[in-house]
Short mmCIF file of C-alpha atoms and ligand atoms in Angstrom, two decimals:
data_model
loop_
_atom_site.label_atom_id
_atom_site.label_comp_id
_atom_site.label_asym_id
_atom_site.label_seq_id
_atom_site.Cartn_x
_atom_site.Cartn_y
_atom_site.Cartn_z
CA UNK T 1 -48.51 -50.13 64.79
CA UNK T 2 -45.74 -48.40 62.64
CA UNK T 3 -46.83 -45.09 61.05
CA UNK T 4 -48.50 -42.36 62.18
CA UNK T 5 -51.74 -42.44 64.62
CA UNK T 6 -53.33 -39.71 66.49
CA UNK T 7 -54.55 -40.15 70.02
CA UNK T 8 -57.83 -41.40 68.76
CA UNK T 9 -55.77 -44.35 67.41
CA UNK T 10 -56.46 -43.23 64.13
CA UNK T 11 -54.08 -44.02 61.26
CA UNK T 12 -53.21 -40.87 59.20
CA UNK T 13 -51.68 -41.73 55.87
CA UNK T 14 -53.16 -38.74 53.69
CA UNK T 15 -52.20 -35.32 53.02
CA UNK T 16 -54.18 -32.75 51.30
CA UNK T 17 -51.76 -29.82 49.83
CA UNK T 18 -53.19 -26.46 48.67
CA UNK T 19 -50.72 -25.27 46.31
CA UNK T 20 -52.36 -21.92 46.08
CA UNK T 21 -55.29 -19.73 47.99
CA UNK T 22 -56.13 -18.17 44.15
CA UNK T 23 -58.99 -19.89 42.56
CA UNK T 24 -60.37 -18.42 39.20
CA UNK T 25 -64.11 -18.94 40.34
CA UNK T 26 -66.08 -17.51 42.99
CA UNK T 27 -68.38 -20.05 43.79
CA UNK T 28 -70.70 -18.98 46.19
CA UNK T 29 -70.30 -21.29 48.35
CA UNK T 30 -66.76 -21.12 48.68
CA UNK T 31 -65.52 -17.70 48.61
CA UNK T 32 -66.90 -14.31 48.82
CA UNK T 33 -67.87 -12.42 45.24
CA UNK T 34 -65.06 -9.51 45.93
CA UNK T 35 -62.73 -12.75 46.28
CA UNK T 36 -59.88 -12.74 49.47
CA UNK T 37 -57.06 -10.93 50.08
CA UNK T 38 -54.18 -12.55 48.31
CA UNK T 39 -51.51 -14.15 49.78
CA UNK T 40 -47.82 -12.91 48.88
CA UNK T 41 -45.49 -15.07 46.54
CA UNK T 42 -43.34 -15.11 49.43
CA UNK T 43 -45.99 -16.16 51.84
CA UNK T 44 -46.23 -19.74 49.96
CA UNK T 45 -44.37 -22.77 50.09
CA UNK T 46 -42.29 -22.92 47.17
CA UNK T 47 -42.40 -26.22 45.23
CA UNK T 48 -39.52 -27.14 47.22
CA UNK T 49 -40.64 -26.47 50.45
CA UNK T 50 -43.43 -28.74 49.67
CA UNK T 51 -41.35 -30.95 48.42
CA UNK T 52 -39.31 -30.99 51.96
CA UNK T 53 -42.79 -31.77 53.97
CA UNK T 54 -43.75 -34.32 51.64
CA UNK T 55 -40.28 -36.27 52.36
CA UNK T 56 -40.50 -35.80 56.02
CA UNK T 57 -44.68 -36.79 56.41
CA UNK T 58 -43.84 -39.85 53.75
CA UNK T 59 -40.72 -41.25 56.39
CA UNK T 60 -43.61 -40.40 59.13
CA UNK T 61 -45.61 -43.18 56.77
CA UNK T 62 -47.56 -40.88 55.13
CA UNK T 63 -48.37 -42.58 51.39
CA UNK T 64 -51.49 -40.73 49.84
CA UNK T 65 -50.54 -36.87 48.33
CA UNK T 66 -53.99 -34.55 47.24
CA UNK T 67 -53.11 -31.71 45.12
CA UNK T 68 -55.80 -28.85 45.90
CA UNK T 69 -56.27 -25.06 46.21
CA UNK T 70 -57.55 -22.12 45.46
CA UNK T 71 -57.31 -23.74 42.05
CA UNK T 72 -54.08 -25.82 41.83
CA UNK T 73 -54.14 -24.98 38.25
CA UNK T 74 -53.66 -21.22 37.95
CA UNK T 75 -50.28 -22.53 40.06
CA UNK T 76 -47.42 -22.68 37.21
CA UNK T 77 -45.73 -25.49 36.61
CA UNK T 78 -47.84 -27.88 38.67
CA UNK T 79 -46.71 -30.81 36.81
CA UNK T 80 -43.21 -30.24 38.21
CA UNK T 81 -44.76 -30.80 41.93
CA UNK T 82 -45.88 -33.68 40.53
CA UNK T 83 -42.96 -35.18 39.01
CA UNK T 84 -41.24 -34.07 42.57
CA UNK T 85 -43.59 -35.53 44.62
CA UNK T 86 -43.35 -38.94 42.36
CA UNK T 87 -39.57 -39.37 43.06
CA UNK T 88 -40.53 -40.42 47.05
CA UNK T 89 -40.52 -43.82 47.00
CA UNK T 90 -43.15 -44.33 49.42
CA UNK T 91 -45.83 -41.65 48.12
CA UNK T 92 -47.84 -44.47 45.99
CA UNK T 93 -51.23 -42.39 45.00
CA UNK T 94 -50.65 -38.70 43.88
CA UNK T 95 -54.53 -37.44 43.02
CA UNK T 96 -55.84 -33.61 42.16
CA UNK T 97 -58.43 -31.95 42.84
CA UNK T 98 -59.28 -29.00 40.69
CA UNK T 99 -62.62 -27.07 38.86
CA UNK T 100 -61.72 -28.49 35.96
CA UNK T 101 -61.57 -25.57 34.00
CA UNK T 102 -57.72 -25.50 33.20
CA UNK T 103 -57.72 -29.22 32.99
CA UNK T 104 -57.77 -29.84 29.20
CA UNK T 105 -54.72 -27.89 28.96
CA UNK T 106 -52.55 -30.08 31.61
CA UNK T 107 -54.16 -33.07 31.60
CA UNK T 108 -51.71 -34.87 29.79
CA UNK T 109 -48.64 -33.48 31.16
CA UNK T 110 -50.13 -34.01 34.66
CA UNK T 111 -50.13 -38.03 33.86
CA UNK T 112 -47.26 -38.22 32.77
CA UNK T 113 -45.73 -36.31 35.46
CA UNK T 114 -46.94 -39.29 37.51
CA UNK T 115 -50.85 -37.91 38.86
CA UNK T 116 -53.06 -40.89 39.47
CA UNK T 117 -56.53 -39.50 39.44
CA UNK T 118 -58.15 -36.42 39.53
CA UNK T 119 -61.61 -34.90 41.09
CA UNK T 120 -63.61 -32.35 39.17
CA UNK T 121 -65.61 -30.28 41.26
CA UNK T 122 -69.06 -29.37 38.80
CA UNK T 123 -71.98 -28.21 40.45
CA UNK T 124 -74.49 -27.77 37.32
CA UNK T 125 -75.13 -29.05 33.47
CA UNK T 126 -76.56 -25.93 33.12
CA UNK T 127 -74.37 -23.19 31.60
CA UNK T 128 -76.47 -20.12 32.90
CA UNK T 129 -76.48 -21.70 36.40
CA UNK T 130 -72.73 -22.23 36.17
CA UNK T 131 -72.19 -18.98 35.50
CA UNK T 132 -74.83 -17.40 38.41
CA UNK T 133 -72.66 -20.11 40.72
CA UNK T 134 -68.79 -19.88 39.85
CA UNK T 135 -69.51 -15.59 38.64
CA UNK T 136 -66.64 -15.98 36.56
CA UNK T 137 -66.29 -15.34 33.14
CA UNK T 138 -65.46 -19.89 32.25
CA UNK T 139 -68.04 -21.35 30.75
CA UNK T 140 -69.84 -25.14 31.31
CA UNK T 141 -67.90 -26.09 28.71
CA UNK T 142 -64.56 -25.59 29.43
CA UNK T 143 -64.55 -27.83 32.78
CA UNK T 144 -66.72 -30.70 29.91
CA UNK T 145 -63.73 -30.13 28.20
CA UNK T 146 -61.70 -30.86 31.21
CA UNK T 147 -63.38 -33.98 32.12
CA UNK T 148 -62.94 -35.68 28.43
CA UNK T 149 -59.14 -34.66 28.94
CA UNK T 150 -59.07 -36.29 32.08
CA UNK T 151 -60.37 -39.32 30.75
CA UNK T 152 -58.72 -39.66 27.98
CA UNK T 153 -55.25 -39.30 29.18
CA UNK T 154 -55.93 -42.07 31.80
CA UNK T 155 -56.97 -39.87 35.23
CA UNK T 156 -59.42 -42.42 36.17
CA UNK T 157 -61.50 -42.47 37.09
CA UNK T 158 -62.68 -38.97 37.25
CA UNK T 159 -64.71 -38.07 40.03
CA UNK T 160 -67.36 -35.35 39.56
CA UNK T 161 -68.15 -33.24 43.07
CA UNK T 162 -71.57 -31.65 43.28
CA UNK T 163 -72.19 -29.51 46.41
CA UNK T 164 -75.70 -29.21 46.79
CA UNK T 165 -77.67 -26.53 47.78
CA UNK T 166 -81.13 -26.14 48.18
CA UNK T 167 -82.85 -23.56 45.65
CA UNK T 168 -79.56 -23.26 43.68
CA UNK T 169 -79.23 -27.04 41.96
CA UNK T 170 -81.20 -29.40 43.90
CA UNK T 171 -82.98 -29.76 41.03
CA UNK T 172 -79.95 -31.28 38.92
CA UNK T 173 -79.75 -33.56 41.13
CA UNK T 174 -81.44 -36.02 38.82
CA UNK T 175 -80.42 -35.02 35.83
CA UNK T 176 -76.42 -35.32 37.39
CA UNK T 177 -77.77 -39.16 38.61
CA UNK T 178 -79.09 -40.14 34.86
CA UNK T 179 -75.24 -39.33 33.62
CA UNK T 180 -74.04 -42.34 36.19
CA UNK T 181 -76.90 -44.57 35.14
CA UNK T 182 -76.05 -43.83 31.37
CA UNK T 183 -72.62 -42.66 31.05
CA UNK T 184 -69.45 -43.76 32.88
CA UNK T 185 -69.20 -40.95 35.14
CA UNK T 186 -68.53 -41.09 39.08
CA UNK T 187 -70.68 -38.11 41.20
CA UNK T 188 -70.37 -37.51 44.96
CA UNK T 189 -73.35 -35.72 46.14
CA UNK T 190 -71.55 -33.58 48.78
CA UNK T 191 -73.39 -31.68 51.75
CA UNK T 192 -72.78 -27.84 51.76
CA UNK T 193 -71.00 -27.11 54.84
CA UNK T 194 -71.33 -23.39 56.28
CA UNK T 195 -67.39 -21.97 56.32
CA UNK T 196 -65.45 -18.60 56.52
CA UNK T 197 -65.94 -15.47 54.64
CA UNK T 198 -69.44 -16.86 52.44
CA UNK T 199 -72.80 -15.70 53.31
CA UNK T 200 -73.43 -19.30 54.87
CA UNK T 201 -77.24 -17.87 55.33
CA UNK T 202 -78.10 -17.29 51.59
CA UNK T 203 -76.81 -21.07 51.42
CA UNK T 204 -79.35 -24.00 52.26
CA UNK T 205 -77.76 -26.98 53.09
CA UNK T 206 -79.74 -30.62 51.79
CA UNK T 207 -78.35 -33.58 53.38
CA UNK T 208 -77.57 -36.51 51.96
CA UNK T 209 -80.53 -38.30 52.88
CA UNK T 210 -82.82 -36.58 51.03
CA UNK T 211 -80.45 -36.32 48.24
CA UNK T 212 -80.69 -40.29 48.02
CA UNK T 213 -84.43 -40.14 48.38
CA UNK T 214 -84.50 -38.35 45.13
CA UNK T 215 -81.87 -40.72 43.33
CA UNK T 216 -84.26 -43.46 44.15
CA UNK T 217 -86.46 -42.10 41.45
CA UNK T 218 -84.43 -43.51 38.58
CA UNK T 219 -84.20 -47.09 40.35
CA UNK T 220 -82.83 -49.11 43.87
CA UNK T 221 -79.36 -47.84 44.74
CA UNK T 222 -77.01 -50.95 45.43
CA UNK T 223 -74.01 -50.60 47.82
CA UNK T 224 -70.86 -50.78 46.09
CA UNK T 225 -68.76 -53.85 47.43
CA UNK T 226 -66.46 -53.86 48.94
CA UNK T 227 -66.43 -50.55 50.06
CA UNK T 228 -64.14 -47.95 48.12
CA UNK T 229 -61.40 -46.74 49.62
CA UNK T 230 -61.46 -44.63 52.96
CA UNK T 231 -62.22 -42.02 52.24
CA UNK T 232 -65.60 -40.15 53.09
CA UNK T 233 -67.90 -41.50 50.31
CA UNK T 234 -70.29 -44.04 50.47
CA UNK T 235 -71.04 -45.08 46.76
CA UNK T 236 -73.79 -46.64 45.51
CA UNK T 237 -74.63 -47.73 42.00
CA UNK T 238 -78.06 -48.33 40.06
CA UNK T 239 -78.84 -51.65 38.15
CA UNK T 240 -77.37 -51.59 35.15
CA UNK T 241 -75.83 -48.08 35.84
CA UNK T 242 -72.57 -47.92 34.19
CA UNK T 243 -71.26 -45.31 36.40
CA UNK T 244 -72.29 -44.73 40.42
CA UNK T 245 -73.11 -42.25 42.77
CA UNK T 246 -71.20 -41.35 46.30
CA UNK T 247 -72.38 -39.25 48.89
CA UNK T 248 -70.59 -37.51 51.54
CA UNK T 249 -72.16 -36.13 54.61
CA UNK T 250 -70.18 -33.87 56.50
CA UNK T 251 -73.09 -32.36 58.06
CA UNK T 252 -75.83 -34.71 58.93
CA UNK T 253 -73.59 -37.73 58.98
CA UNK T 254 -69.96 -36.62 60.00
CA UNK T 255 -66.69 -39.53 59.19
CA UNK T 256 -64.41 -37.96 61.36
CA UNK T 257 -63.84 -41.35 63.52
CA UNK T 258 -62.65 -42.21 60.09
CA UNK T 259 -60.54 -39.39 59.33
CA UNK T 260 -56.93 -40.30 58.07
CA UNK T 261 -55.85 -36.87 56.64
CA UNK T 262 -53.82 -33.67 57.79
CA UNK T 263 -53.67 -30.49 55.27
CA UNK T 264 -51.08 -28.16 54.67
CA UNK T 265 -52.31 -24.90 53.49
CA UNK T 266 -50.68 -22.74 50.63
CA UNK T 267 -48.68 -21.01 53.55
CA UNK T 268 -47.55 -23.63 55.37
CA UNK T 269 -49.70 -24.25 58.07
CA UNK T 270 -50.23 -28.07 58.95
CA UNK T 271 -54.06 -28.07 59.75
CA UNK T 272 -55.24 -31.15 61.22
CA UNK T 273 -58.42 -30.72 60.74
CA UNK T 274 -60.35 -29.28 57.60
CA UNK T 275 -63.46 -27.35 60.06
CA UNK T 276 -61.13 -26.46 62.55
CA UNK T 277 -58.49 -23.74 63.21
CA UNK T 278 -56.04 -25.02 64.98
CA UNK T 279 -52.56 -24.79 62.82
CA UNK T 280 -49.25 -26.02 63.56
CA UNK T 281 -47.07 -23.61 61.22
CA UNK T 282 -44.04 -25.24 58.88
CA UNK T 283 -42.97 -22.51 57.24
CA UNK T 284 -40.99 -19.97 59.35
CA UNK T 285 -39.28 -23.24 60.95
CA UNK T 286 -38.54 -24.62 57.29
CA UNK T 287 -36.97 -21.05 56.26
CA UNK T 288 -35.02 -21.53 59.32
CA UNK T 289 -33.77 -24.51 58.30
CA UNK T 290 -35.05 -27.01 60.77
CA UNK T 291 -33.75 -30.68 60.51
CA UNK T 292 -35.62 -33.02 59.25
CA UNK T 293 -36.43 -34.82 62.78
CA UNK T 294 -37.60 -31.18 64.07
CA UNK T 295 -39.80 -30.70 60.71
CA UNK T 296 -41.23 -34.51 62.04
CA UNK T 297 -41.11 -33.20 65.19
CA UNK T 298 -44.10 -30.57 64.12
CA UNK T 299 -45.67 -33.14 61.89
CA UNK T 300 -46.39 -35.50 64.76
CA UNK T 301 -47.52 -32.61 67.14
CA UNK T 302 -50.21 -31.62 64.59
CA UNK T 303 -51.39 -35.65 64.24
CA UNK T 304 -51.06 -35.33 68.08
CA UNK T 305 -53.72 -32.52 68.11
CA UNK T 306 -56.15 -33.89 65.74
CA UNK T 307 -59.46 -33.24 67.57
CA UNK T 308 -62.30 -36.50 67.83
CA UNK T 309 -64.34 -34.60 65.42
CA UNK T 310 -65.36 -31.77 63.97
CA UNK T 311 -68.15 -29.46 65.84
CA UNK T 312 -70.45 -27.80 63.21
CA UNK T 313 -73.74 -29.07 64.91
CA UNK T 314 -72.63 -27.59 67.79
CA UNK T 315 -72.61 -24.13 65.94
CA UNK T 316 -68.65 -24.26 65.78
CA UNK T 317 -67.59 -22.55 62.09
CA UNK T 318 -64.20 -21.83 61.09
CA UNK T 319 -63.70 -18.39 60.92
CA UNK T 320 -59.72 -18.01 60.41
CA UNK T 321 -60.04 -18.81 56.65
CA UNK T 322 -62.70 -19.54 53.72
CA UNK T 323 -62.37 -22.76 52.04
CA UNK T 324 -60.26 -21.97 49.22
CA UNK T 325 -57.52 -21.58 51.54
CA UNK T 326 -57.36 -24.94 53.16
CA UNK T 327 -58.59 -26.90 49.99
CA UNK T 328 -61.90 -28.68 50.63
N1 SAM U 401 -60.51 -25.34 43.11
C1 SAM U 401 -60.58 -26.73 43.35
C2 SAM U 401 -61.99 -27.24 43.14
O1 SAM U 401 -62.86 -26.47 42.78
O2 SAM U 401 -62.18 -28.45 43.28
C3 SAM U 401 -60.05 -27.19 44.70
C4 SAM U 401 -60.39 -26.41 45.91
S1 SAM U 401 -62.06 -26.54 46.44
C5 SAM U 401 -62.01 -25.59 47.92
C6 SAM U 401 -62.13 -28.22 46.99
C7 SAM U 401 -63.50 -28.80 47.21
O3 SAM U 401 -64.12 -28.16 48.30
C8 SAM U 401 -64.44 -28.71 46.02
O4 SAM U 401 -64.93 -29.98 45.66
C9 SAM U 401 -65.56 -27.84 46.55
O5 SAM U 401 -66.77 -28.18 45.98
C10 SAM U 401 -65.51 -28.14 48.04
N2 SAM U 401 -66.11 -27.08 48.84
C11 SAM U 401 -65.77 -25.78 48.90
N3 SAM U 401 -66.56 -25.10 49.73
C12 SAM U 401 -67.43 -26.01 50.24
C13 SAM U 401 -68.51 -25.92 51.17
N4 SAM U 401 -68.83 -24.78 51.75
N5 SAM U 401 -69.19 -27.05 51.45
C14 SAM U 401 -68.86 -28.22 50.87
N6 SAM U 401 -67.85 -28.36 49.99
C15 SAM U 401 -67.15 -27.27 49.68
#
């Protein structure tokens, strides 16, 4: 098989870049109120350095770039990466994922930079709720704002991610399943998964099962077919509905026998796997100035150690970093 493949004999072809750690929310599931300590300018990859990793993992046969954070927006000049990134021949699918609340501003530079498709994380139609979950001072309607800019400059389609938690916006989950059957849009119901730095015990997790149990309110859910993509989503889609629904069970229902993707944090650190600490670290070799067949070198020892699967039933949390420093 050419390209890469761990020792699982899975094919990794997908890497998830956090351009940042700084996010301008504090959702409460993803980073503590007080927010982190920051990291340094100097501790993060500069768009270059990025740029370097990117050329090295694409000869590897990596071909499918995510754009994440901390917020990837609050990064300046992200459309540069972008238009960087889009100059490797090989990199054919350069997506985003971001809260959305920046997004009306860049939308349009970021396609024409050359970004495919973008994922809005939205956790509530309700602007009070948004504000008791994000505690920041954006509103509801900025990250609308953000999704009608996404559409209409041609980031299609835009994928909505809802974490759910129980007690905090279960109940939406209906009201987030009516917009699919009704309006084009594209949800993943996504499990809350207990991480670093959050008070994972204030958080109830629902699983995706029940989720679905309440979606089957509004009608059958139908498989979409073929299945999308490889990622982690199943998607479904209700008769007549003009959008459709995915869920993503990292909990009750893990993928990793399907996992394809390696993550490189805002520091440099290849992690090769999201709910698990292991790092291989790029960037003191890259300010070195490795070759690129030792900068490979690295790449291939982190696909090396890519574990079978993650081990959060078995009580195993990340503890080295919160979320927004490895991207979701
Ligand atoms: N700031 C961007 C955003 O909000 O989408 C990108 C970073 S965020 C860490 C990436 C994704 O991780 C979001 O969709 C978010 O909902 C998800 N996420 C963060 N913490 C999570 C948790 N504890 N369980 C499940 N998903 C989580």
């Amino acid at each position: 098989m050419t390209g890469l493949c761990d020792s699982f004999q899975r094919p990794i072809n997908y890497l998830r870049i956090s351009v940042t750690d700084r996010c301008n929310l504090r959702c409460v599931y993803c980073m503590p109120a007080e927010g982190i300590r920051q990291m340094s300018h100097q501790d993060i990859l500069t768009y270059e350095e990025i740029y370097t990793v990117v050329q090295a993992a694409a000869e590897l046969g990596i071909n499918k770039i995510r754009l994440t954070g901390g917020e990837p927006l609050v990064r300046l000049g992200l459309s540069k990466l972008v238009g960087m990134l889009k100059q490797i021949d090989t990199i054919d699918d350069i997506s985003l994922t971001t809260n959305g609340t920046l997004l009306s501003r860049y939308a349009a530079e970021l396609k024409q930079a050359g970004l495919k498709r973008v994922n809005i994380s939205l956790d509530t139609l309700k602007p009070d709720k948004f504000k008791l979950i994000t505690r920041s001072s954006y509103e509801l309607s900025d990250v609308l704002e953000g999704i009608d800019a996404a559409r209409s400059a041609g980031l299609n389609p835009a994928k909505i991610n809802v974490v759910v938690m129980a007690g905090i916006n279960e109940d939406e989950v209906l009201d987030f399943a009516n917009k699919s059957l009704n309006e084009e849009w594209y949800e993943r119901f996504i499990e809350f998964m207990p991480t670093a730095g959050v008070n994972n015990a204030a958080l109830h997790f629902v699983s995706v099962s029940d989720i679905r149990k309440r979606l089957e309110q509004l009608g059958e859910l139908e498989p979409c077919l073929p299945r999308v993509g490889n990622g982690p989503a199943k998607y479904f889609r209700f008769d007549n509905g003009r959008g459709n629904v995915g869920f993503i069970s990292p909990v009750s229902e893990h993928f990793c026998f399907r996992c394809n993707r390696l993550r490189l944090t805002a520091d440099g650190k290849l992690r090769p796997c999201l709910l698990s600490d292991d790092e291989v670290d790029l960037k003191q070799p890259l300010r070195r100035g490795i070759s690129s067949t030792e900068l490979k070198k690295l790449i291939e020892i982190a696909v090396t150690s890519k574990p079978l699967r993650h081990r959060l039933a078995e009580g195993h949390i990340p503890e080295e970093r919160p979320m927004t420093q490895v991207g979701g």
